[in-house]
Short mmCIF file of C-alpha atoms and ligand atoms in Angstrom, two decimals:
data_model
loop_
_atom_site.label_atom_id
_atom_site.label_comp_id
_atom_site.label_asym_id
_atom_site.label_seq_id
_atom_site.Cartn_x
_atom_site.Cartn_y
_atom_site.Cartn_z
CA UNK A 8 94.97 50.20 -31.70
CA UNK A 9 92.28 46.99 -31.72
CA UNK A 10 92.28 44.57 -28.50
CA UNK A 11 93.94 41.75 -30.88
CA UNK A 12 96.66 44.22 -31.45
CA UNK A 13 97.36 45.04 -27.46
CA UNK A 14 97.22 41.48 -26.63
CA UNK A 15 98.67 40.94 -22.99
CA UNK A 16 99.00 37.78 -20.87
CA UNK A 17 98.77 37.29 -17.54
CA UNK A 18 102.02 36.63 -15.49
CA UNK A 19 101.45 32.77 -14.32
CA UNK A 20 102.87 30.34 -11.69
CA UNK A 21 105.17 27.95 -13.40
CA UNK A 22 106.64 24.48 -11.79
CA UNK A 23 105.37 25.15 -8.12
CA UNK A 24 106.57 21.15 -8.07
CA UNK A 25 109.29 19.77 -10.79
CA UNK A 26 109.77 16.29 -11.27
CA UNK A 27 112.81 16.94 -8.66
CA UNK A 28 110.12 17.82 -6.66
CA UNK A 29 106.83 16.53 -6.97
CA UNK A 30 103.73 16.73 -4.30
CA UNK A 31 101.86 13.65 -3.32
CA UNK A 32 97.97 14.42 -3.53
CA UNK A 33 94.70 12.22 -3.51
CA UNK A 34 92.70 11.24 -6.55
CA UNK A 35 89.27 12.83 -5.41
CA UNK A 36 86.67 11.51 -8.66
CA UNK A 37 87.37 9.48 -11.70
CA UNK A 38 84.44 9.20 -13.76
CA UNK A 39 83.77 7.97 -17.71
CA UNK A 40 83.48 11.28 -19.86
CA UNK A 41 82.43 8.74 -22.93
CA UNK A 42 79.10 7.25 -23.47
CA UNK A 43 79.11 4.09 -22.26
CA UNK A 44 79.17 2.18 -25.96
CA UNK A 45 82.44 4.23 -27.23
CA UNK A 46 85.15 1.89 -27.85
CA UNK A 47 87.57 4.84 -26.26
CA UNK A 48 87.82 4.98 -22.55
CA UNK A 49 88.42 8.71 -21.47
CA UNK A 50 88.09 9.34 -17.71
CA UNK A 51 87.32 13.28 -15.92
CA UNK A 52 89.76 13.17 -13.05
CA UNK A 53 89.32 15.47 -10.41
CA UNK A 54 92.61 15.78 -7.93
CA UNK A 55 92.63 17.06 -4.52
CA UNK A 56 95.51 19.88 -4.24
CA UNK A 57 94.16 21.18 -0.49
CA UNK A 58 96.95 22.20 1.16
CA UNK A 59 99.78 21.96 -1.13
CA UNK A 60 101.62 25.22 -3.27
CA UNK A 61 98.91 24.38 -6.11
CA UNK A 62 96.07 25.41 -4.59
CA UNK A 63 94.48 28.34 -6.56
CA UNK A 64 97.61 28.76 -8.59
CA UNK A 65 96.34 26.59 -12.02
CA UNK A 66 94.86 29.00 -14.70
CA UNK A 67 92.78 27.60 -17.10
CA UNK A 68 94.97 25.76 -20.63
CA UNK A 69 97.91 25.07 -18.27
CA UNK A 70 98.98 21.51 -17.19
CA UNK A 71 99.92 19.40 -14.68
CA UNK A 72 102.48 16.70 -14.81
CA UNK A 73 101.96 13.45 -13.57
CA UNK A 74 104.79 10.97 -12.59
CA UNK A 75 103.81 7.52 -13.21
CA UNK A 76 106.12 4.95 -10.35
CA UNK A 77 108.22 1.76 -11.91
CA UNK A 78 110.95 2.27 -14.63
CA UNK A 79 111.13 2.48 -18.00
CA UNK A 80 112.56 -0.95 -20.08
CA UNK A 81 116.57 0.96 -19.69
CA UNK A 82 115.62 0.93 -15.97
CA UNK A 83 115.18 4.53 -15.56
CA UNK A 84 112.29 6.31 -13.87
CA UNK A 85 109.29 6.73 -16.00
CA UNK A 86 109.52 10.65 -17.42
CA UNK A 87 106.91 13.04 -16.72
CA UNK A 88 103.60 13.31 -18.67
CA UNK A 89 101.93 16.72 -19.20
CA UNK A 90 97.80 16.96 -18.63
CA UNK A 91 95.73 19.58 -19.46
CA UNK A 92 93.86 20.92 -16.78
CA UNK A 93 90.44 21.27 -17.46
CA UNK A 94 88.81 23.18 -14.66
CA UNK A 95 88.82 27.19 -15.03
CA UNK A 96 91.62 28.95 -12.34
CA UNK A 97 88.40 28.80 -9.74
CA UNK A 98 88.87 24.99 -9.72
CA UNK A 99 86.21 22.12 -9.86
CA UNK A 100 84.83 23.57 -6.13
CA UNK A 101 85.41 27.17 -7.42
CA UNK A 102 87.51 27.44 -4.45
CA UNK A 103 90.71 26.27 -6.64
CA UNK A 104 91.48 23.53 -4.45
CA UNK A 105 90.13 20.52 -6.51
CA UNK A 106 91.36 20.65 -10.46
CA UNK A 107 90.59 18.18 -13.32
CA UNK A 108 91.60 16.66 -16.01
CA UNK A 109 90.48 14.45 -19.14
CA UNK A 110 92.79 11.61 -20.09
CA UNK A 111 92.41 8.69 -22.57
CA UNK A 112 93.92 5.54 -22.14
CA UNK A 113 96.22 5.05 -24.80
CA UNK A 114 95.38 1.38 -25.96
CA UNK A 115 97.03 -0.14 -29.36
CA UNK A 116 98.59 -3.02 -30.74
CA UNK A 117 101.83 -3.41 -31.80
CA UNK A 118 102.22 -4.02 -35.94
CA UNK A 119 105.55 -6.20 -35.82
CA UNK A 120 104.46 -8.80 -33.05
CA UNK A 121 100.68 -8.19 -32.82
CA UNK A 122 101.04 -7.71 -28.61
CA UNK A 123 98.47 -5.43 -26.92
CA UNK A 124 100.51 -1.81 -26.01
CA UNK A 125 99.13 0.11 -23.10
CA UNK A 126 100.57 4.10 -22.74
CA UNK A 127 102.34 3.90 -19.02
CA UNK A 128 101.06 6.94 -18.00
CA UNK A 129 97.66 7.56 -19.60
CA UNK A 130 96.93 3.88 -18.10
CA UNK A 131 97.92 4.54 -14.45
CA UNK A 132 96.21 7.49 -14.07
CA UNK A 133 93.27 6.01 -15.38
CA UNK A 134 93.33 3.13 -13.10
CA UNK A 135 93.89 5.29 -10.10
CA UNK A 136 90.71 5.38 -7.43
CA UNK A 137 89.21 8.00 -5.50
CA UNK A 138 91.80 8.34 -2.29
CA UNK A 139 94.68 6.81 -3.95
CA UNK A 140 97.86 9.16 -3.83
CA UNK A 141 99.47 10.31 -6.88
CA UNK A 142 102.76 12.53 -8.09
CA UNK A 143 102.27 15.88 -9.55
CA UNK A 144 104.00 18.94 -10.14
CA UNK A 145 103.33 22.36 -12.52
CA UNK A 146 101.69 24.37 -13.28
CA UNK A 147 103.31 24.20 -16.88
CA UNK A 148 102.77 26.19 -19.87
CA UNK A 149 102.50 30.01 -20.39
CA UNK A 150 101.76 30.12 -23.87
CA UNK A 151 98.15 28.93 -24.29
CA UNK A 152 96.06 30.87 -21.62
CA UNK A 153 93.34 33.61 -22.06
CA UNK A 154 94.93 37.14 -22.31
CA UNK A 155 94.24 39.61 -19.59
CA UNK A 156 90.64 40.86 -19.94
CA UNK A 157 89.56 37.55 -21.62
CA UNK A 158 86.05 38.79 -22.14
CA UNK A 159 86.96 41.73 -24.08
CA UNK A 160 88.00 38.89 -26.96
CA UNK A 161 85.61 36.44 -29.36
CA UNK A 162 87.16 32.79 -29.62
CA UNK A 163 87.00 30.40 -31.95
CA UNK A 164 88.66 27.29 -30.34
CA UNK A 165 88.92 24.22 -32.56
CA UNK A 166 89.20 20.66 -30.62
CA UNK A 167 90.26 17.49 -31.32
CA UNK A 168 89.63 14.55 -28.62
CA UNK A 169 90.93 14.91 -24.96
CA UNK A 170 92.07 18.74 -26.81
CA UNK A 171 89.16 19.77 -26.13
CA UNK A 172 90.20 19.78 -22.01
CA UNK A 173 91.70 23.19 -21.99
CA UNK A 174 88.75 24.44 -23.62
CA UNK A 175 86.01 23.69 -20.68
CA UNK A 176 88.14 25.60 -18.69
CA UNK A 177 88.18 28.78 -20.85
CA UNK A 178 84.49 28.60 -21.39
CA UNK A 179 83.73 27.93 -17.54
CA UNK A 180 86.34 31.24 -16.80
CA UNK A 181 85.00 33.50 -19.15
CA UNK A 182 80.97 32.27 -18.56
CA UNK A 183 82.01 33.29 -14.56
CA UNK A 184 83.58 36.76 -15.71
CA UNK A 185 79.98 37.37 -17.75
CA UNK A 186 81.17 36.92 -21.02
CA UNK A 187 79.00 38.56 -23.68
CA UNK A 188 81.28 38.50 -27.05
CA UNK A 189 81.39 35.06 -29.31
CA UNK A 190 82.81 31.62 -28.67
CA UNK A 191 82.53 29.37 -30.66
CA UNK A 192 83.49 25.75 -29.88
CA UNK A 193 84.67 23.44 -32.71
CA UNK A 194 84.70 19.95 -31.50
CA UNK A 195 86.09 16.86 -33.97
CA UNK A 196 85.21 13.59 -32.65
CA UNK A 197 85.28 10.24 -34.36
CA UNK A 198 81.64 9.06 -33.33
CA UNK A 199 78.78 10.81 -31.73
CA UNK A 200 79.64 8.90 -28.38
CA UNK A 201 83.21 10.36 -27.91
CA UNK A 202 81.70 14.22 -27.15
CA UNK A 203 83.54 14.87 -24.18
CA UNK A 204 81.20 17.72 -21.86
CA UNK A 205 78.63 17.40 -24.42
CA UNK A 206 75.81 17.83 -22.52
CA UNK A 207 77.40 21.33 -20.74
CA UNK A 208 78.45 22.88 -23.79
CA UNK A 209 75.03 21.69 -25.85
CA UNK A 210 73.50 23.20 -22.80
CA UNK A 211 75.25 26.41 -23.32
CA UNK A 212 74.68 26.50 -26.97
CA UNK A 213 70.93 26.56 -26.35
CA UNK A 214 70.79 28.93 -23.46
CA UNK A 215 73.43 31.39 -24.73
CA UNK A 216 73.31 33.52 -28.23
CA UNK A 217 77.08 34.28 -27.47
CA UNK A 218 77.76 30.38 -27.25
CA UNK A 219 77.74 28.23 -30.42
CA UNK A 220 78.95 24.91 -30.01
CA UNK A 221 79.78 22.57 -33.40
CA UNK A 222 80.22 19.37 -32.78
CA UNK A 223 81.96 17.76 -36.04
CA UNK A 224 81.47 13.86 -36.17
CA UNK A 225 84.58 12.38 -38.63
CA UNK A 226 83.09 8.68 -38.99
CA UNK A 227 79.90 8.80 -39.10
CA UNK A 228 78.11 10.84 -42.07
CA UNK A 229 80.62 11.95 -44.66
CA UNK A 230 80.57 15.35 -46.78
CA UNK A 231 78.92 15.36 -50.03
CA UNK A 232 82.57 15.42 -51.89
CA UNK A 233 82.80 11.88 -49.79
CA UNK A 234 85.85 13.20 -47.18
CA UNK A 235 85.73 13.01 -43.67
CA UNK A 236 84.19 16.21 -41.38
CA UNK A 237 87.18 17.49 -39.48
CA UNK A 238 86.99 20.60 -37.78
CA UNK A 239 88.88 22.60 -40.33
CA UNK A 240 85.99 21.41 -42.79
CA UNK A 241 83.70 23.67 -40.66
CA UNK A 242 85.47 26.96 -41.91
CA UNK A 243 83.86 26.04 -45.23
CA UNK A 244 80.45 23.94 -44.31
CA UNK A 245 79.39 26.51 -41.15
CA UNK A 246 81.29 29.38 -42.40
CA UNK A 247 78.09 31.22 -42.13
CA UNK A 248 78.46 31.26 -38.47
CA UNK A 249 82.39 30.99 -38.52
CA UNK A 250 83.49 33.84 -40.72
CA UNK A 251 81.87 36.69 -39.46
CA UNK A 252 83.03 35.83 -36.50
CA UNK A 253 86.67 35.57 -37.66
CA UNK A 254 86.71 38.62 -39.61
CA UNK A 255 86.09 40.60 -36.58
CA UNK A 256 89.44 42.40 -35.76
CA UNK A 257 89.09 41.24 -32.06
CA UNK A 258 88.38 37.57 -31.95
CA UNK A 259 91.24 34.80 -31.31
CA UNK A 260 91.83 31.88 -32.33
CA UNK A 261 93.07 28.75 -30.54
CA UNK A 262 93.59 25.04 -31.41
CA UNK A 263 94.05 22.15 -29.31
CA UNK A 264 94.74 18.28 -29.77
CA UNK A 265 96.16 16.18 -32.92
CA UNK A 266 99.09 17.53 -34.69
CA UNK A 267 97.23 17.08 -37.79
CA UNK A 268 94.69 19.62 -37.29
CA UNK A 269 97.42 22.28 -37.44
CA UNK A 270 97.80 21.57 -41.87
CA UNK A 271 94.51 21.51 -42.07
CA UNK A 272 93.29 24.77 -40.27
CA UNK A 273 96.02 26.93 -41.55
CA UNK A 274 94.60 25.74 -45.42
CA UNK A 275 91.46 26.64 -44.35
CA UNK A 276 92.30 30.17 -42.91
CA UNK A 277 94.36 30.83 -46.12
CA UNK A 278 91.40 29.46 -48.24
CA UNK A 279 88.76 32.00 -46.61
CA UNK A 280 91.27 34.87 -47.32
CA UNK A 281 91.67 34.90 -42.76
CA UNK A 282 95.10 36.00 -43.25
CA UNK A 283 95.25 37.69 -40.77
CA UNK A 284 95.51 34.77 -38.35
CA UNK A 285 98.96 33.90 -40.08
CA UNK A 286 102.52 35.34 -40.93
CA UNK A 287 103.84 34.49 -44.03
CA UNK A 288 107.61 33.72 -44.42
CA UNK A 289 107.26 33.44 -47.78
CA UNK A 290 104.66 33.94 -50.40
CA UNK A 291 102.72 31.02 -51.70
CA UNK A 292 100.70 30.78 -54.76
CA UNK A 293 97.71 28.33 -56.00
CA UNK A 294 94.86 27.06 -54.02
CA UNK A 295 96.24 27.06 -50.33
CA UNK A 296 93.90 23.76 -49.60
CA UNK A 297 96.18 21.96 -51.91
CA UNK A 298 99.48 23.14 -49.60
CA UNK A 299 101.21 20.41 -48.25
CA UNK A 300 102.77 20.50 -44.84
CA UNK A 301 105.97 20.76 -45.31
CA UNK A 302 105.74 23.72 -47.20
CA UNK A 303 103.54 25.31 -44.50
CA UNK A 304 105.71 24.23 -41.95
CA UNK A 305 108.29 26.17 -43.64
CA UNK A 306 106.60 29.34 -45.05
CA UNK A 307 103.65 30.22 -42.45
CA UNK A 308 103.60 30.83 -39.25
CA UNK A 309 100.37 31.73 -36.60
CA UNK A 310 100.45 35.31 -36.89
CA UNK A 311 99.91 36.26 -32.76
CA UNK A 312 96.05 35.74 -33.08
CA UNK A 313 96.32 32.16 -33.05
CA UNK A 314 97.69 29.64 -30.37
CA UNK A 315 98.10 26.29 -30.63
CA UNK A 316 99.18 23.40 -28.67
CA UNK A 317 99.34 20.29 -30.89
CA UNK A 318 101.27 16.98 -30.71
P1 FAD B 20 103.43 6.19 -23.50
O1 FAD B 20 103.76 5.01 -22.67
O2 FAD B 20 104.26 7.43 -23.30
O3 FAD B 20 103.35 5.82 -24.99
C1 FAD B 20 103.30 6.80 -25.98
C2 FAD B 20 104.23 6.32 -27.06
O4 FAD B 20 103.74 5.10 -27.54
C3 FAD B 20 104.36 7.21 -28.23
O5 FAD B 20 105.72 7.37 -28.51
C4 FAD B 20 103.65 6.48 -29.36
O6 FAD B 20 104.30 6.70 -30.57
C5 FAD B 20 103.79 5.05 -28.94
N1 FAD B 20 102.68 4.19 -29.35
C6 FAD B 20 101.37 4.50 -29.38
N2 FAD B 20 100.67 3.45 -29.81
C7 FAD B 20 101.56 2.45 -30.06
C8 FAD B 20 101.45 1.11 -30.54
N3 FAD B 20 100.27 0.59 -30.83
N4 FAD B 20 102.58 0.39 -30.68
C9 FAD B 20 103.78 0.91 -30.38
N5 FAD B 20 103.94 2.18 -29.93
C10 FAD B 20 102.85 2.92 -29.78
N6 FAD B 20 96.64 13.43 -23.02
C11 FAD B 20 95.38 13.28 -22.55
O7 FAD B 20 94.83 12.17 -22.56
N7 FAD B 20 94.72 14.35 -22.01
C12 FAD B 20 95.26 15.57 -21.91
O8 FAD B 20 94.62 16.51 -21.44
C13 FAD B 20 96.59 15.74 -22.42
N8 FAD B 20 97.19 16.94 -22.35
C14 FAD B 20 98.44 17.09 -22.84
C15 FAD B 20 99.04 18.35 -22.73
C16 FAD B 20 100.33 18.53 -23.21
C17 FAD B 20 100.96 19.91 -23.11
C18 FAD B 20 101.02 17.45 -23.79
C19 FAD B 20 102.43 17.62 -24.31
C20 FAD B 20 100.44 16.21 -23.87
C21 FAD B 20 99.15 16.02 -23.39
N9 FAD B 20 98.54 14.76 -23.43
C22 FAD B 20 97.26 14.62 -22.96
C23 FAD B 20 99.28 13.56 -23.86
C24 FAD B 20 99.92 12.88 -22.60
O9 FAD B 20 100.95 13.70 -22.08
C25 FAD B 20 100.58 11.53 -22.92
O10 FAD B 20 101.49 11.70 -23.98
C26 FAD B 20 99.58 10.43 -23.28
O11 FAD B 20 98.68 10.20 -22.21
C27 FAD B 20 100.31 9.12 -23.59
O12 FAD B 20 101.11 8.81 -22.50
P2 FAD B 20 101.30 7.31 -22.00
O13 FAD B 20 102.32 7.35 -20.90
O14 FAD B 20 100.01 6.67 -21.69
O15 FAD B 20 101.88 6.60 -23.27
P1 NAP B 21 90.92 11.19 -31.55
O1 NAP B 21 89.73 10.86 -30.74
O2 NAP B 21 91.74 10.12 -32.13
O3 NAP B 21 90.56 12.17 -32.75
C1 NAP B 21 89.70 13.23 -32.62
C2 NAP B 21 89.19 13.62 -33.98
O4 NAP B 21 90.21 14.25 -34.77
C3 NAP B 21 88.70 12.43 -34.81
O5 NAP B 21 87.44 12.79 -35.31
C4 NAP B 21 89.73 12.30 -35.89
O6 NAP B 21 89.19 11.77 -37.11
C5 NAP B 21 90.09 13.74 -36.11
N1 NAP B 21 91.31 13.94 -36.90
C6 NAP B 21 92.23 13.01 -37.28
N2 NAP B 21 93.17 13.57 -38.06
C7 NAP B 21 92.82 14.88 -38.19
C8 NAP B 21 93.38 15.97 -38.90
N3 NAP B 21 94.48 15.84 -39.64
N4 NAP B 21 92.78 17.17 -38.82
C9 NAP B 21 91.66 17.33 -38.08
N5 NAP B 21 91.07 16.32 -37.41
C10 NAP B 21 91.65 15.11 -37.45
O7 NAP B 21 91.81 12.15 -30.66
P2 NAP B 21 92.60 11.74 -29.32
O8 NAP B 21 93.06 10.34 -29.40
O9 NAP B 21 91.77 12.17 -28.14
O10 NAP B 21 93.88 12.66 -29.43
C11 NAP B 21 93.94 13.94 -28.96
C12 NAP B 21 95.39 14.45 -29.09
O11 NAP B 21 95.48 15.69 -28.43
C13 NAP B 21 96.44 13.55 -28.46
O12 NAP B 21 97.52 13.50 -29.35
C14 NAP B 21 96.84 14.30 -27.18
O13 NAP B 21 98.17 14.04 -26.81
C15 NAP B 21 96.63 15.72 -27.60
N6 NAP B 21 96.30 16.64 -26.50
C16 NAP B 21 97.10 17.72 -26.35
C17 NAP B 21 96.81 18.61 -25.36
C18 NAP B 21 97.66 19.79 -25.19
O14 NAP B 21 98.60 19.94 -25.89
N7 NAP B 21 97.35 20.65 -24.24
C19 NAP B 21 95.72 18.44 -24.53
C20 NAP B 21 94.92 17.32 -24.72
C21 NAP B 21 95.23 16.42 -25.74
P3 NAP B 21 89.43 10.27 -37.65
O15 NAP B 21 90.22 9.54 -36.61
O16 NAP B 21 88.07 9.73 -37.84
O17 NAP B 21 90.15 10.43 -38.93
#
């Protein structure tokens, strides 16, 4: 039997706090993760759980849910929002009492009347200062967390934007347990100065032969067939590094951030012949990059190699 095939997970905490429930704690750090000319503002945001449930008890690609005050336009309370922690289970002080996050203000315009929309939650957060108290509970999510014995796996973790939180925290956990196998990091950003941690895992990439870090820039140079590099793209233009990697019968695969990505690395999986990251409900026929989503919604499924938290 491989390690992909005896794949077990850790038992986790789960809602320590609910929203029923929540835990007041400080706001310890809230610094820029952008460079300073991005037109996105995405802030690391370290919180101070000393001496509540949650210390020590976050594992790295869980979440923590932050209640935002004031009510919603029927009057209710605001509803929970999920964050992906971003720290490994050690925490920020590798004591797992301070734990991070990476959140982008969610900024937009509405089309009908042309007003300025600001997310609730995303915002508050954001504007929230070192020793101001805010609402949390979790941890949440089971699903998306290293196995036991992470470092007898290779990754391949594909990122989109603030996706790319969960991701720090694997690579800080598994660099701690002296991780030897592959990771590689697949990063899509729209321009060179929305790299979130790009300076750690560039760092990493140079230092390490197990680390190989691809950042994959969407608006700034486009491939020579004139689309746009997404990180599916770089199972095809790096699949050099990326397939040997993949064909190894004990490397997983896990994908984080816009919903889109999920069309879009399945094609490229099916394209390479990877099939063994996916179940098939059904069999399809013709090129699989030319599969639309709907019909992979309803014929493929990640086989249990692959994880993914989209939305
Ligand atoms: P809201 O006030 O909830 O607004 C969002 C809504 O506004 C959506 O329905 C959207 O359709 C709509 N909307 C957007 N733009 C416009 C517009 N211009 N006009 C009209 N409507 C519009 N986010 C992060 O930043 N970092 C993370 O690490 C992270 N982790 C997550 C983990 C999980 C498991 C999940 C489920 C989500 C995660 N998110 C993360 C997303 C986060 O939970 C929030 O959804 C996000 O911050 C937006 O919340 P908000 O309250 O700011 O926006
Ligand atoms: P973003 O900066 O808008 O986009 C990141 C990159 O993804 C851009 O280069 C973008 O390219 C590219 N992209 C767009 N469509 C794509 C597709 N179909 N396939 C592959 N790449 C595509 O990202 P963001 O605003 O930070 O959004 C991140 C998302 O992740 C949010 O929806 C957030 O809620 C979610 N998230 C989820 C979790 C979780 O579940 N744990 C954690 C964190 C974040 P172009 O824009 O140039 O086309």
């Amino acid at each position: 039997m491989t390690a992909a095939e005896d794949l077990r997970f850790p038992d986790v905490d789960l809602n320590i706090y609910s929203k029923n429930n929540p835990v007041d704690v400080p706001i310890l750090k809230s610094e820029i993760a952008t460079r300073a000319s991005s037109p996105n503002i995405i802030r690391h945001i370290v919180f101070d759980l000393s001496g509540t449930e949650l210390e020590g008890r976050f594992v790295a690609g869980q979440s923590i849910g932050i209640l935002p005050p004031g009510l919603n336009e029927k009057g209710k309370p605001h509803v929970l929002r999920l964050y992906s922690i971003c720290s490994p289970s050690f925490g920020e002080d590798g004591q797992g009492r301070q734990y991070a996050t990476t959140v982008k203000r969610l900024i937009g315009e509405h089309w009908d009347t042309q007003q300025l929309f600001t997310g609730v939650c995303s915002n508050y957060l954001s504007s929230l200062r070192p020793g101001d108290m805010v609402k949390v509970t979790g941890p949440s999510g089971k699903r998306f967390i290293l196995p036991e014995q992470p470092e007898q796996f290779n990754y391949v973790f594909f990122a989109t934007g603030t996706g790319i939180a969960p991701f720090r925290g694997m690579v800080m956990e598994l660099m701690k347990r002296g991780n030897k196998k592959n990771i590689a990091l697949v990063f899509g950003s729209p321009y060179r100065t929305d790299l979130l941690y790009d300076s750690f895992f560039r760092g990493l990439d140079e230092r390490e032969s197990w680390f190989h870090y691809l950042p994959t820039i969407s608006r700034e140079n486009p491939r020579t067939d004139g689309s746009r590099p997404y990180v599916q793209s770089q199972l095809t233009d790096r699949a050099d590094l990326l397939k040997p990697i993949l064909e190894r019968d004990d490397t997983l695969i896990y994908v984080c951030g816009l919903k889109g990505m999920e069309t879009g690395i399945i094609q490229g999986l099916a394209a390479n012949g990877l099939h063994q990251y996916l179940k098939y409900k059904e069999e399809l026929s013709g090129d699989p990059i030319g599969w639309d989503e709907q019909t992979i919604r309803r014929s493929i499924k990640p086989s249990g190699r692959m994880f993914l938290e989209v939305y």
